[in-house]
Coordinates of C-alpha atoms and ligand atoms in Angstrom, one line a residue:
M1 CA 141.1 136.8 -61.8
I2 CA 138.8 133.9 -61.9
V3 CA 135.8 135.6 -63.5
T4 CA 134.0 135.0 -66.8
Q5 CA 131.7 137.2 -68.8
A6 CA 128.1 137.0 -68.7
I7 CA 125.9 137.0 -71.7
H8 CA 125.8 140.5 -73.4
P9 CA 123.1 142.8 -71.9
T10 CA 121.3 143.2 -75.3
H11 CA 120.2 139.6 -75.2
Y12 CA 118.1 140.3 -72.3
Y13 CA 115.8 142.6 -74.1
D14 CA 116.5 142.4 -77.9
Q15 CA 113.6 141.2 -79.9
A16 CA 115.7 139.5 -82.6
T17 CA 117.5 137.4 -79.8
F18 CA 114.1 136.6 -78.4
E19 CA 112.9 135.2 -81.7
L20 CA 116.0 133.2 -82.1
E21 CA 115.7 131.7 -78.7
R22 CA 112.2 130.6 -79.3
E23 CA 113.4 128.4 -82.2
E24 CA 117.0 127.5 -81.3
V25 CA 116.5 127.2 -77.5
F26 CA 112.9 126.2 -76.9
E27 CA 111.9 124.3 -80.0
K28 CA 115.1 122.3 -80.2
N29 CA 115.5 121.2 -76.6
W30 CA 113.5 119.0 -74.4
I31 CA 111.0 121.1 -72.5
F32 CA 109.3 120.0 -69.3
V33 CA 105.5 119.5 -69.7
G34 CA 104.2 118.1 -66.3
F35 CA 103.9 115.0 -64.2
K36 CA 102.3 111.9 -65.6
D37 CA 99.6 112.0 -62.9
Q38 CA 98.4 115.4 -64.4
V39 CA 97.3 113.5 -67.6
A40 CA 96.4 110.1 -66.0
K41 CA 92.7 110.0 -66.9
N42 CA 91.1 109.8 -70.3
H43 CA 90.6 113.5 -71.7
D44 CA 93.1 114.9 -69.2
F45 CA 95.3 117.6 -70.9
I46 CA 98.1 120.1 -70.3
T47 CA 98.8 123.0 -72.7
L48 CA 102.0 125.0 -73.0
K49 CA 103.8 127.2 -75.5
V50 CA 107.1 125.9 -76.6
G51 CA 108.9 128.7 -78.6
N52 CA 106.3 129.8 -81.1
T53 CA 104.4 126.5 -80.9
P54 CA 101.3 126.0 -78.9
V55 CA 101.3 122.3 -77.7
V56 CA 98.6 120.2 -76.1
V57 CA 99.5 117.1 -74.2
Q58 CA 96.3 115.0 -74.0
N59 CA 95.2 111.6 -72.8
F60 CA 93.1 109.7 -75.5
N61 CA 91.8 106.6 -73.7
G62 CA 95.3 106.0 -72.1
Q63 CA 97.3 107.0 -75.0
V64 CA 99.0 110.3 -74.3
S65 CA 100.2 112.4 -77.3
A66 CA 101.7 115.9 -77.8
L67 CA 99.9 117.7 -80.6
L68 CA 99.7 121.1 -82.2
N69 CA 97.1 123.0 -80.1
I70 CA 95.7 124.9 -83.2
C71 CA 92.6 123.7 -85.0
S72 CA 93.1 122.8 -88.7
H73 CA 89.8 124.5 -89.8
R74 CA 90.2 128.1 -88.9
R75 CA 93.0 128.0 -86.4
A76 CA 91.1 128.3 -83.1
Q77 CA 93.0 127.1 -80.0
L78 CA 91.8 123.5 -79.3
Q79 CA 92.4 123.4 -75.5
T80 CA 92.3 126.9 -74.0
Q81 CA 93.0 126.2 -70.2
T82 CA 96.5 125.4 -68.9
Q83 CA 95.2 122.0 -67.7
G84 CA 91.9 120.2 -67.5
N85 CA 89.7 117.3 -68.5
R86 CA 88.0 117.7 -71.9
P87 CA 88.1 115.7 -75.2
L88 CA 90.1 117.2 -78.0
V89 CA 87.3 119.1 -79.8
C90 CA 87.5 122.5 -81.2
P91 CA 85.4 125.1 -79.3
Y92 CA 84.7 127.0 -82.3
H93 CA 83.0 124.6 -84.9
C94 CA 83.5 121.4 -83.0
W95 CA 86.0 119.6 -85.2
S96 CA 87.4 116.7 -83.2
Y97 CA 90.8 114.9 -83.3
K98 CA 92.3 111.5 -82.5
S99 CA 95.5 110.5 -80.7
D100 CA 97.7 110.7 -83.8
G101 CA 96.3 114.1 -84.6
A102 CA 94.1 112.8 -87.4
L103 CA 90.7 114.6 -87.9
A104 CA 88.0 112.5 -86.3
G105 CA 84.8 114.4 -86.9
V106 CA 83.7 117.3 -89.1
P107 CA 80.1 118.6 -88.3
Q108 CA 78.1 118.8 -91.7
N109 CA 81.1 117.3 -93.6
R110 CA 78.9 115.6 -96.2
T111 CA 76.9 118.7 -97.2
D112 CA 79.4 121.5 -96.6
F113 CA 83.0 120.2 -96.9
G114 CA 83.1 116.8 -98.7
L115 CA 86.4 115.8 -97.1
D116 CA 87.2 112.3 -97.9
E117 CA 89.6 110.2 -95.8
A118 CA 92.7 111.5 -97.7
A119 CA 91.6 115.1 -97.2
K120 CA 91.0 114.5 -93.6
K121 CA 94.4 112.9 -93.2
A122 CA 96.0 115.9 -94.8
L123 CA 94.3 118.1 -92.2
S124 CA 95.9 116.1 -89.3
L125 CA 97.4 118.1 -86.4
K126 CA 101.2 118.0 -86.2
E127 CA 102.4 115.5 -83.6
F128 CA 105.5 116.2 -81.4
T129 CA 107.9 113.8 -79.7
L130 CA 106.8 113.1 -76.1
E131 CA 109.2 111.2 -73.8
S132 CA 109.1 110.5 -70.0
C133 CA 111.9 110.3 -67.4
G134 CA 110.4 108.6 -64.4
E135 CA 107.1 110.5 -63.7
L136 CA 108.1 113.6 -65.7
L137 CA 107.0 114.3 -69.2
F138 CA 109.1 116.3 -71.7
V139 CA 108.2 117.3 -75.3
R140 CA 110.4 118.3 -78.1
V141 CA 109.0 120.3 -81.0
A142 CA 111.9 119.8 -83.4
K143 CA 111.9 116.5 -85.3
A144 CA 115.5 115.7 -84.9
G145 CA 117.6 115.7 -81.8
P146 CA 118.9 113.5 -79.0
S147 CA 116.7 111.1 -76.9
L148 CA 115.6 112.5 -73.6
E149 CA 117.9 110.1 -71.9
N150 CA 121.0 111.4 -73.7
Y151 CA 119.9 115.0 -73.3
L152 CA 119.6 114.7 -69.5
G153 CA 122.7 112.4 -69.1
P154 CA 123.4 111.9 -65.5
Y155 CA 120.3 113.9 -64.6
Y156 CA 118.0 111.1 -66.2
P157 CA 118.5 108.6 -63.3
I158 CA 118.3 111.4 -60.7
L159 CA 115.0 112.9 -62.2
S160 CA 113.6 109.4 -62.6
R161 CA 114.2 108.6 -58.9
I162 CA 113.1 111.7 -57.3
S163 CA 110.0 112.2 -59.5
A164 CA 108.8 108.8 -58.2
E165 CA 109.4 109.8 -54.6
F166 CA 107.5 113.1 -54.6
T167 CA 104.1 112.0 -55.5
D168 CA 101.8 114.1 -53.5
P169 CA 100.8 117.3 -55.1
V170 CA 100.2 120.2 -52.5
Q171 CA 100.0 123.3 -54.6
Q172 CA 100.4 124.9 -58.0
G173 CA 100.6 128.5 -59.1
H174 CA 102.3 131.1 -61.3
Y175 CA 103.8 134.6 -61.1
Q176 CA 104.6 137.1 -63.9
W177 CA 107.8 138.9 -63.7
N178 CA 108.9 141.9 -65.8
T179 CA 112.2 140.3 -66.7
N180 CA 113.6 138.3 -69.5
W181 CA 113.3 134.5 -68.8
K182 CA 117.0 134.1 -68.5
I183 CA 117.2 136.6 -65.6
A184 CA 114.4 134.7 -63.9
C185 CA 116.5 131.5 -64.1
E186 CA 119.6 133.2 -63.0
T187 CA 117.9 134.1 -59.7
V188 CA 118.0 130.4 -58.6
L189 CA 121.4 129.5 -59.9
E190 CA 123.5 130.9 -57.1
V191 CA 123.2 131.4 -53.3
Y192 CA 125.8 134.3 -53.5
H193 CA 122.8 136.8 -53.3
V194 CA 121.3 135.3 -50.3
A195 CA 122.8 137.7 -47.8
G196 CA 121.9 140.8 -49.9
V197 CA 118.4 139.7 -51.1
H198 CA 117.1 137.2 -48.5
P199 CA 118.7 138.1 -45.0
E200 CA 115.4 137.3 -43.1
S201 CA 114.1 134.5 -45.2
F202 CA 116.3 132.1 -47.2
A203 CA 119.4 132.9 -45.1
K204 CA 117.6 131.5 -42.0
F205 CA 116.7 128.4 -44.1
A206 CA 120.0 127.4 -45.7
K207 CA 123.6 128.3 -45.6
A208 CA 125.1 130.3 -48.4
E209 CA 127.5 127.6 -49.4
C210 CA 127.1 125.6 -52.4
D211 CA 128.6 122.5 -53.9
I212 CA 128.1 122.5 -57.6
E213 CA 127.9 119.7 -60.3
F214 CA 127.0 120.0 -63.9
F215 CA 126.5 118.2 -67.3
N216 CA 126.0 120.6 -70.3
G217 CA 123.6 123.3 -69.2
H218 CA 122.1 121.2 -66.5
T219 CA 123.5 121.8 -62.9
T220 CA 123.1 120.8 -59.3
G221 CA 123.7 123.1 -56.3
N222 CA 123.7 121.4 -52.9
T223 CA 123.3 123.8 -50.0
P224 CA 123.4 122.7 -46.4
L225 CA 120.2 123.5 -44.5
Q226 CA 120.2 125.5 -41.1
D227 CA 119.3 123.4 -38.1
T228 CA 115.8 124.9 -37.6
P229 CA 114.2 123.8 -40.9
K230 CA 115.9 120.3 -40.4
K231 CA 114.3 120.1 -37.0
W232 CA 111.0 121.2 -38.3
W233 CA 111.0 118.7 -41.1
A234 CA 112.2 115.7 -38.8
G235 CA 109.2 116.5 -36.5
A236 CA 106.8 116.8 -39.5
R237 CA 108.0 113.4 -40.9
K238 CA 107.6 111.7 -37.6
H239 CA 104.2 113.1 -37.0
L240 CA 102.9 112.6 -40.5
K241 CA 104.7 109.3 -41.2
L242 CA 106.5 110.6 -44.2
E243 CA 109.5 109.1 -45.9
Q244 CA 112.7 110.9 -46.5
S245 CA 114.6 110.8 -49.8
S246 CA 117.5 108.7 -49.1
E247 CA 120.1 110.7 -51.2
Y248 CA 119.1 114.2 -50.9
T249 CA 118.6 115.6 -47.2
E250 CA 119.8 119.2 -47.4
Y251 CA 118.6 121.9 -49.8
N252 CA 119.4 120.1 -53.1
H253 CA 118.6 122.2 -56.2
F254 CA 118.7 121.0 -59.9
F255 CA 118.4 123.0 -62.9
I256 CA 117.5 121.4 -66.2
Y257 CA 118.4 123.5 -69.2
P258 CA 116.7 125.5 -70.5
N259 CA 114.0 126.5 -68.0
M260 CA 113.2 124.0 -65.3
A261 CA 114.4 123.9 -61.7
I262 CA 113.7 121.4 -58.8
G263 CA 114.6 122.3 -55.1
L264 CA 114.3 119.5 -52.6
T265 CA 114.0 120.5 -48.9
N266 CA 115.5 118.0 -46.4
G267 CA 114.4 115.2 -48.8
S268 CA 110.7 115.9 -47.9
L269 CA 109.3 118.6 -50.1
M270 CA 109.8 119.2 -53.8
S271 CA 109.4 122.6 -55.3
L272 CA 109.4 122.4 -59.2
Q273 CA 109.6 125.5 -61.3
T274 CA 109.6 126.5 -64.9
Y275 CA 110.5 129.9 -66.4
D276 CA 108.5 130.6 -69.6
P277 CA 109.3 133.5 -71.9
L278 CA 106.3 135.7 -72.6
T279 CA 108.0 138.5 -74.3
S280 CA 111.7 139.6 -74.4
T281 CA 111.1 141.4 -71.1
Q282 CA 108.5 139.4 -69.4
S283 CA 108.4 135.8 -68.1
Q284 CA 106.0 133.5 -66.3
L285 CA 107.3 131.5 -63.3
N286 CA 105.2 128.3 -62.8
F287 CA 105.6 126.4 -59.7
Q288 CA 104.3 123.1 -58.2
L289 CA 104.9 121.8 -54.7
R290 CA 105.0 118.1 -54.0
M291 CA 105.5 116.1 -50.8
I292 CA 107.4 113.0 -50.4
K293 CA 105.2 109.8 -50.3
R294 CA 104.0 108.4 -46.9
L295 CA 105.5 105.3 -45.3
D296 CA 102.3 103.4 -45.8
G297 CA 101.8 104.6 -49.3
S298 CA 98.5 106.5 -48.5
A299 CA 97.9 110.0 -49.6
T300 CA 98.4 112.8 -47.1
S301 CA 95.3 114.2 -45.8
D302 CA 93.9 117.6 -47.0
A303 CA 94.2 119.0 -43.5
V304 CA 98.0 118.1 -43.3
K305 CA 98.5 119.5 -46.8
A306 CA 96.8 122.8 -45.7
V307 CA 99.4 123.1 -42.9
I308 CA 102.3 122.5 -45.1
K309 CA 100.9 124.8 -47.8
A310 CA 100.2 127.6 -45.3
N311 CA 103.8 127.2 -43.9
F312 CA 105.3 127.1 -47.2
T313 CA 103.2 129.5 -49.2
E314 CA 104.1 132.5 -47.3
F315 CA 107.9 131.6 -47.2
N316 CA 108.0 130.9 -50.8
H317 CA 106.1 134.1 -51.8
T318 CA 108.4 136.2 -49.6
I319 CA 111.5 134.8 -51.3
L320 CA 110.1 135.0 -54.8
E321 CA 109.1 138.7 -54.2
E322 CA 112.6 139.5 -53.0
D323 CA 114.1 137.8 -56.1
R324 CA 111.5 139.6 -58.4
L325 CA 112.4 143.0 -57.0
V326 CA 116.1 142.6 -57.6
A327 CA 115.7 140.8 -61.0
E328 CA 113.4 143.5 -62.3
S329 CA 116.0 146.0 -61.3
C330 CA 118.7 144.2 -63.3
Q331 CA 116.3 143.9 -66.3
A332 CA 115.5 147.6 -66.3
N333 CA 119.2 148.5 -66.2
M334 CA 120.1 146.3 -69.2
P335 CA 119.5 148.9 -71.9
A336 CA 121.7 151.5 -70.1
V337 CA 124.9 149.4 -70.3
N338 CA 126.6 147.7 -73.1
T339 CA 129.3 145.6 -71.6
P340 CA 128.5 142.2 -70.2
G341 CA 128.4 141.6 -66.3
I342 CA 130.9 139.3 -64.7
L343 CA 130.4 135.9 -62.9
G344 CA 132.6 134.7 -60.1
Q345 CA 133.2 131.1 -59.2
C346 CA 130.3 131.0 -56.9
E347 CA 128.2 131.8 -60.1
D348 CA 129.4 128.8 -62.0
R349 CA 125.9 127.4 -62.5
I350 CA 125.1 130.6 -64.4
R351 CA 128.3 130.1 -66.5
H352 CA 127.0 126.6 -67.5
F353 CA 123.6 128.0 -68.2
H354 CA 125.1 130.7 -70.5
D355 CA 127.5 128.3 -72.2
A356 CA 124.6 126.1 -73.1
W357 CA 122.6 129.1 -74.3
R358 CA 125.6 130.3 -76.4
S359 CA 126.1 127.0 -78.1
D360 CA 122.4 126.9 -79.0
I361 CA 122.4 130.5 -80.3
K362 CA 125.8 131.3 -81.4
P363 CA 125.9 129.9 -84.9
Q364 CA 122.9 132.0 -85.6
L365 CA 124.2 135.3 -84.4
S366 CA 126.2 137.5 -86.8
S367 CA 128.0 139.4 -84.2
G368 CA 128.3 140.1 -80.5
E369 CA 128.3 136.9 -78.4
Ligands
FES1 S1 88.2 126.6 -86.1 FE1 88.2 124.7 -85.2 S2 86.3 123.7 -85.9 FE2 86.5 125.8 -86.8
FE2_2 FE1 116.8 134.4 -54.3

């Protein structure tokens, strides 16, 4: 037999595992934040929750910092949207902060608080390590750890290059699934399920063959496209004067441990997803679609984007709904079994995902895994 054991079913719903993951997996690894162009202007910001830690990544006059998104006064959330453009001022009593997290302004300080410079400094927001790989921003909550370059290994030059090619944002959105975040990730890590789950959608788009590469928990799955989507994209590129990524021309899929995936279609369209844990049995899937840049460097018109969006949105939605149904059925059944599932060779990307997860979690678990 060439099978390996999956993670034990309890780890897909157990609250203690979930708490452990927030610290050992999410707070200690590099987590994807967004593209640099999402925080390019003064006051632009992105918020995300990394493990137990709410983080705001904010542009202060060109300086981009990752700070704790909790006010030092009475703990209101500083930025409440997932992204936007607004100075870092608390919405409750208007305390404001600088790029290093230091307190900038306290209304009525002289009469009501009497905070001197030292006291203000002590109330600084915690700052986190922010690094970029090409156009992508990643944050690490834990103080110590490898550089982003070491963490990504061979994926550093790959992400650096492709992030600079797919510069044109088309669409963003999110879905909520009633599954543990790991089950959500697992749905994109094999094409073995395509015949069963996507006979009328993904099966017509790509072949169910997959060539796999890996580095730690990060993996690549290269799947040949069917002829129809290839022809469609060749026509679209000619008509729209689009470039094509030189290296990746099939359906090339990258998973960056712990929770980020990038799918490239015919070197022309990028679909980037993150899988955020909400509770031990709920996750949020965030997606962004980006097109390859145009030959003349100009932005694709809104009309053209609308066509791509319309074409892709329904396709994307259909596939995700098919995946959601089957993933939620696996999730619902986890408490009814107490032996791990098995993984075949065609599911090797999941094995690498599980191995990385085990090495993050294992020293902390008293039994089981
Ligand atoms: S809670 Fe932020 S200023 Fe009061
Ligand atoms: Fe799927």
